[in-house]
């Protein structure tokens, strides 16, 4: 029968296993690849996969556009549900504010884009406009 650990029974564990248990990454191999790719930092230094994580450590984890700074609150060798995983860490207030700011900037940036691709009629109108203006410019140059 496999030995199950209580969340507070350990004082240290491998960081890739903790990231997996805290549900930052779906598998340990994805967590390992993220660590090796420089997506996980401790004290602004890249960490290695075998690095031990301890309670109270502050980690910076980048996932896609989001960069989270979290403080380790508990350790667990088993992967539980999402509510249990959220008890393993606490995100800093600066991190939350920074993520919300970046999310709002991305939303504003997306509003500047058109809602749809031009239809065939729109493309014909654009081409007609360009041809008429190119012809009018070429007459002025002569």
Coordinates of C-alpha atoms in Angstrom, one line a residue, residues 48-138:
X48 CA 16.6 23.6 -10.7
X49 CA 14.1 20.7 -10.8
X50 CA 15.7 19.1 -7.8
X51 CA 15.5 22.2 -5.7
X52 CA 13.7 21.7 -2.3
X53 CA 10.8 23.9 -1.6
X54 CA 10.0 24.8 2.0
X55 CA 7.2 26.6 3.8
X56 CA 7.5 30.4 3.5
X57 CA 9.5 30.4 0.2
X58 CA 8.4 33.0 -2.3
X59 CA 8.2 31.6 -5.9
X60 CA 7.6 33.4 -9.2
X61 CA 5.8 31.2 -11.7
X62 CA 5.1 32.2 -15.3
X63 CA 2.3 30.4 -17.1
X64 CA 1.6 31.9 -20.6
X65 CA 0.9 35.6 -20.2
X66 CA 0.5 35.3 -16.4
X67 CA 3.3 35.7 -13.9
X68 CA 2.3 34.8 -10.4
X69 CA 4.3 35.4 -7.2
X70 CA 3.2 33.0 -4.5
X71 CA 4.3 32.2 -0.9
X72 CA 4.4 28.5 -0.1
X73 CA 2.0 27.8 2.8
X74 CA 2.0 24.0 3.0
X75 CA 3.6 21.0 1.4
X76 CA 1.8 17.9 -0.1
X77 CA 3.2 15.0 -1.9
X78 CA -0.3 14.0 -3.2
X79 CA -2.3 15.9 -5.8
X80 CA -5.7 16.7 -4.4
X81 CA -8.6 18.7 -5.7
X82 CA -8.4 22.4 -6.6
X83 CA -9.7 23.6 -3.2
X84 CA -7.1 21.6 -1.5
X85 CA -4.4 22.8 -3.9
X86 CA -5.2 26.4 -3.2
X87 CA -4.4 25.9 0.5
X88 CA -0.8 25.1 -0.4
X89 CA 0.0 28.6 -1.4
X90 CA -1.0 32.3 -1.2
X91 CA -0.6 34.7 -4.1
X92 CA 0.9 38.1 -3.0
X93 CA -1.3 41.2 -3.4
X94 CA 1.3 42.8 -5.7
X95 CA 1.1 39.8 -8.0
X96 CA -2.7 39.9 -8.1
X97 CA -2.7 43.7 -8.9
X98 CA 0.0 43.2 -11.6
X99 CA -2.0 40.3 -13.2
X100 CA -5.2 42.3 -13.2
X101 CA -3.4 45.3 -14.8
X102 CA -1.9 43.1 -17.6
X103 CA -5.3 41.4 -18.2
X104 CA -7.0 44.8 -18.6
X105 CA -4.3 46.0 -20.9
X106 CA -4.7 42.9 -23.1
X107 CA -8.4 43.4 -23.2
X108 CA -8.0 47.0 -24.3
X109 CA -5.5 46.0 -26.9
X110 CA -8.0 43.5 -28.3
X111 CA -10.7 46.1 -28.5
X112 CA -8.6 48.0 -31.0
X113 CA -8.8 45.1 -33.4
X114 CA -11.7 44.8 -35.8
X115 CA -14.5 42.4 -34.8
X116 CA -14.5 40.4 -37.9
X117 CA -12.6 39.7 -41.1
X118 CA -13.6 41.7 -44.2
X119 CA -16.3 40.0 -46.2
X120 CA -15.9 39.5 -50.0
X121 CA -17.8 42.7 -50.6
X122 CA -15.6 44.6 -48.1
X123 CA -12.5 43.3 -49.8
X124 CA -13.8 44.4 -53.2
X125 CA -14.6 47.9 -51.8
X126 CA -11.1 48.1 -50.3
X127 CA -9.5 47.1 -53.5
X128 CA -11.6 49.5 -55.5
X129 CA -10.7 52.3 -53.1
X130 CA -7.0 51.5 -53.3
X131 CA -7.1 51.4 -57.2
X132 CA -8.9 54.7 -57.4
X133 CA -6.5 56.4 -55.0
X134 CA -3.4 54.9 -56.7
X135 CA -4.6 56.2 -60.1
X136 CA -5.4 59.7 -58.7
X137 CA -1.9 59.8 -57.1
X138 CA -0.2 58.8 -60.3

